[in-house]
Amino acid sequence: AYVIPVQDQIAKPTLYIIRRGLKEAIEQKADIVVLDMKTPGGALDATFEIMEALGKFPGKTVTFVDDQAISAGAFIAATTEEIWFAPRGKIGAAAPVSSTGQDIDKTMRQKVVSFLRAEVRSISEGKGYRGQVVSAMIDEDFELKIGDTVLKPKGELLTLTASEAMKTYGEPAQPLLGAGIAADIPALLATKFGAGNFEVRE
């Protein structure tokens, strides 16, 4: 298992770290890459390049939300096969803003949101509610409703705690977004592979 940190603001240095980690993981024939994530978000251009790089990794990809995956962090997490949470993990609030953090004008925002939602749908196919959930994080005009339950009304952005992400809905019941809650990455890997059955490289 290769653990790659995704910490602080997402920008070009984050992209270089992830690319280098993925390259090493491929060379070492790693079975799984775990993103150790604690980010308030960041630049969309770097985010898209990170999403593209993750899509090319031949093994399994997992995000461990150790505290927060906000905004761009939520997009990157959505690209990975599984999203795990630390007990205090939070994910969401992914509306696009300008590079200075200001709101962008309405027309531009609609274009960006439309593109992002299409991007998220394409990477979320076959992954339960993920496409709808991430759409509710991006687009305040999107109502998230499963069955008769409205999880997010129009007019606000969705942010989930670890326990909310693990809540199950539908028939057959499946978690809203999370694959599991673990104290840390070794605990996550022990749950997946059994204690002592994995080697970690950072």
Coordinates of C-alpha atoms in Angstrom, one line a residue:
A1 CA 0.0 0.0 0.0
Y2 CA 1.4 3.4 -1.0
V3 CA 0.2 6.3 1.2
I4 CA 0.3 9.8 -0.5
P5 CA -0.4 12.9 1.5
V6 CA -2.9 15.4 0.1
Q7 CA -2.5 18.1 2.7
D8 CA -3.2 21.9 2.9
Q9 CA -4.2 23.9 -0.2
I10 CA -4.4 21.9 -3.5
A11 CA -2.0 23.4 -6.0
K12 CA 0.7 22.4 -8.5
P13 CA 3.0 21.0 -5.7
T14 CA 0.2 18.7 -4.6
L15 CA -0.1 17.5 -8.2
Y16 CA 3.7 16.8 -8.4
I17 CA 3.6 14.8 -5.1
I18 CA 0.7 12.7 -6.3
R19 CA 2.2 12.1 -9.7
R20 CA 5.5 11.0 -8.1
G21 CA 3.7 8.8 -5.6
L22 CA 1.6 7.1 -8.3
K23 CA 4.7 6.6 -10.5
E24 CA 6.6 4.9 -7.6
A25 CA 3.5 2.8 -6.7
I26 CA 3.3 1.6 -10.3
E27 CA 7.0 0.8 -10.4
Q28 CA 6.8 -1.1 -7.1
K29 CA 3.6 -2.9 -8.3
A30 CA 1.6 -1.6 -5.4
D31 CA -1.9 -3.1 -5.1
I32 CA -3.5 0.0 -3.5
V33 CA -2.8 3.8 -3.2
V34 CA -4.3 5.6 -0.2
L35 CA -4.6 9.4 -0.3
D36 CA -4.1 10.7 3.2
M37 CA -6.4 13.8 2.9
K38 CA -6.7 16.9 4.9
T39 CA -7.4 19.9 2.7
P40 CA -9.7 22.9 2.5
G41 CA -9.6 22.8 -1.3
G42 CA -7.6 24.7 -3.9
A43 CA -7.0 25.3 -7.6
L44 CA -9.3 23.6 -10.1
D45 CA -6.7 23.2 -12.8
A46 CA -4.4 21.2 -10.5
T47 CA -7.4 19.2 -9.3
F48 CA -8.4 18.1 -12.8
E49 CA -4.8 17.0 -13.5
I50 CA -4.8 15.0 -10.2
M51 CA -8.1 13.4 -11.1
E52 CA -6.7 12.4 -14.5
A53 CA -3.5 11.0 -12.9
L54 CA -5.5 8.9 -10.4
G55 CA -7.7 7.5 -13.2
K56 CA -4.6 6.0 -14.9
F57 CA -3.4 4.1 -11.8
P58 CA -4.0 0.3 -12.5
G59 CA -4.5 -0.7 -8.9
K60 CA -7.1 0.3 -6.3
T61 CA -7.4 3.9 -5.1
V62 CA -8.8 4.9 -1.7
T63 CA -9.2 8.3 0.0
F64 CA -8.8 8.5 3.8
V65 CA -10.5 11.7 4.9
D66 CA -8.4 12.5 8.0
D67 CA -10.4 15.5 9.2
Q68 CA -11.5 17.2 5.9
A69 CA -11.9 16.9 2.2
I70 CA -13.5 20.3 1.3
S71 CA -14.2 21.7 -2.2
A72 CA -11.4 20.4 -4.6
G73 CA -10.6 17.7 -2.0
A74 CA -14.2 16.4 -2.5
F75 CA -13.6 16.1 -6.3
I76 CA -10.4 14.3 -5.8
A77 CA -11.9 11.9 -3.3
A78 CA -14.8 11.2 -5.7
T79 CA -12.3 10.0 -8.3
T80 CA -11.0 7.2 -6.0
E81 CA -12.8 3.9 -5.8
E82 CA -13.5 4.1 -2.0
I83 CA -13.8 7.0 0.4
W84 CA -13.0 6.2 4.1
F85 CA -13.3 8.5 7.0
A86 CA -11.5 9.2 10.3
P87 CA -14.2 9.5 13.0
R88 CA -14.2 13.3 12.8
G89 CA -13.9 13.4 9.0
K90 CA -15.9 15.9 6.9
I91 CA -16.4 16.1 3.1
G92 CA -18.3 18.6 0.9
A93 CA -19.0 22.3 0.2
A94 CA -17.5 22.1 -3.3
A95 CA -18.9 25.2 -5.1
P96 CA -16.3 26.6 -7.5
V97 CA -14.8 30.0 -6.6
S98 CA -12.1 32.1 -8.2
S99 CA -8.4 31.6 -7.5
T100 CA -8.6 34.5 -4.9
G101 CA -11.5 32.7 -3.2
Q102 CA -14.2 35.2 -4.5
D103 CA -17.5 34.1 -5.9
I104 CA -17.5 33.9 -9.7
D105 CA -20.3 35.6 -11.7
K106 CA -23.5 33.7 -12.3
T107 CA -23.0 32.8 -16.0
M108 CA -19.5 31.5 -15.5
R109 CA -20.5 29.6 -12.3
Q110 CA -23.4 27.9 -14.2
K111 CA -20.9 26.8 -16.9
V112 CA -18.3 25.5 -14.4
V113 CA -21.0 23.7 -12.3
S114 CA -22.5 22.1 -15.3
F115 CA -19.0 20.8 -16.4
L116 CA -18.1 19.6 -12.9
R117 CA -21.4 17.7 -12.5
A118 CA -20.8 16.0 -15.9
E119 CA -17.3 15.1 -14.8
V120 CA -18.5 13.7 -11.5
R121 CA -21.3 11.7 -13.2
S122 CA -18.7 10.1 -15.5
I123 CA -16.4 9.0 -12.6
S124 CA -19.3 8.0 -10.3
E125 CA -21.1 5.5 -12.6
G126 CA -21.7 2.3 -10.8
K127 CA -20.8 3.8 -7.4
G128 CA -24.2 4.1 -5.8
Y129 CA -25.3 7.6 -4.7
R130 CA -21.9 9.2 -5.3
G131 CA -22.8 11.2 -8.4
Q132 CA -25.9 12.7 -6.7
V133 CA -24.1 13.4 -3.4
V134 CA -21.2 15.2 -5.1
S135 CA -23.6 17.2 -7.3
A136 CA -25.3 18.4 -4.1
M137 CA -21.9 19.5 -2.8
I138 CA -21.2 21.5 -6.1
D139 CA -24.6 23.0 -7.0
E140 CA -26.7 24.8 -4.4
D141 CA -29.7 24.5 -6.8
F142 CA -29.5 20.7 -6.8
E143 CA -32.0 18.9 -4.4
L144 CA -30.6 15.7 -3.0
K145 CA -33.6 13.3 -2.5
I146 CA -33.4 9.6 -2.0
G147 CA -36.9 8.0 -2.0
D148 CA -39.0 10.3 0.1
T149 CA -36.1 11.7 2.1
V150 CA -34.8 15.1 1.2
L151 CA -31.1 15.2 2.4
K152 CA -30.3 18.6 1.0
P153 CA -32.9 21.2 -0.1
K154 CA -32.2 23.7 -2.8
G155 CA -30.3 26.8 -1.8
E156 CA -27.4 25.3 0.2
L157 CA -24.4 23.2 -0.3
L158 CA -24.0 19.7 1.1
T159 CA -21.3 18.8 3.7
L160 CA -21.3 15.4 5.3
T161 CA -19.7 14.1 8.5
A162 CA -18.3 10.6 8.6
S163 CA -21.4 9.1 10.2
E164 CA -23.7 10.9 7.7
A165 CA -21.6 9.6 4.8
M166 CA -22.0 6.0 6.2
K167 CA -25.8 6.2 6.6
T168 CA -27.6 3.7 4.4
Y169 CA -30.5 4.3 2.1
G170 CA -32.6 2.5 -0.5
E171 CA -33.3 -1.2 -1.3
P172 CA -30.9 -2.9 -1.1
A173 CA -29.5 -0.5 1.6
Q174 CA -26.2 1.1 0.6
P175 CA -24.1 3.8 2.3
L176 CA -24.5 7.4 1.0
L177 CA -20.9 7.9 0.2
G178 CA -18.5 6.2 2.7
A179 CA -16.8 2.8 2.5
G180 CA -15.9 2.8 6.2
I181 CA -14.7 4.7 9.3
A182 CA -11.3 3.9 10.7
A183 CA -9.1 5.4 13.4
D184 CA -6.2 5.7 11.0
I185 CA -4.7 4.3 7.7
P186 CA -3.2 1.1 9.3
A187 CA -6.7 0.4 10.8
L188 CA -8.3 0.9 7.4
L189 CA -5.8 -1.5 5.7
A190 CA -6.2 -4.0 8.5
T191 CA -10.0 -3.9 7.9
K192 CA -9.5 -4.5 4.2
F193 CA -6.7 -7.0 4.2
G194 CA -6.4 -8.4 7.7
A195 CA -3.7 -7.5 10.3
G196 CA -0.2 -8.2 9.1
N197 CA -1.2 -8.9 5.5
F198 CA 0.0 -5.6 4.1
E199 CA 3.2 -3.4 3.8
V200 CA 2.9 0.4 3.9
R201 CA 5.2 2.8 2.1
E202 CA 4.7 6.5 2.4

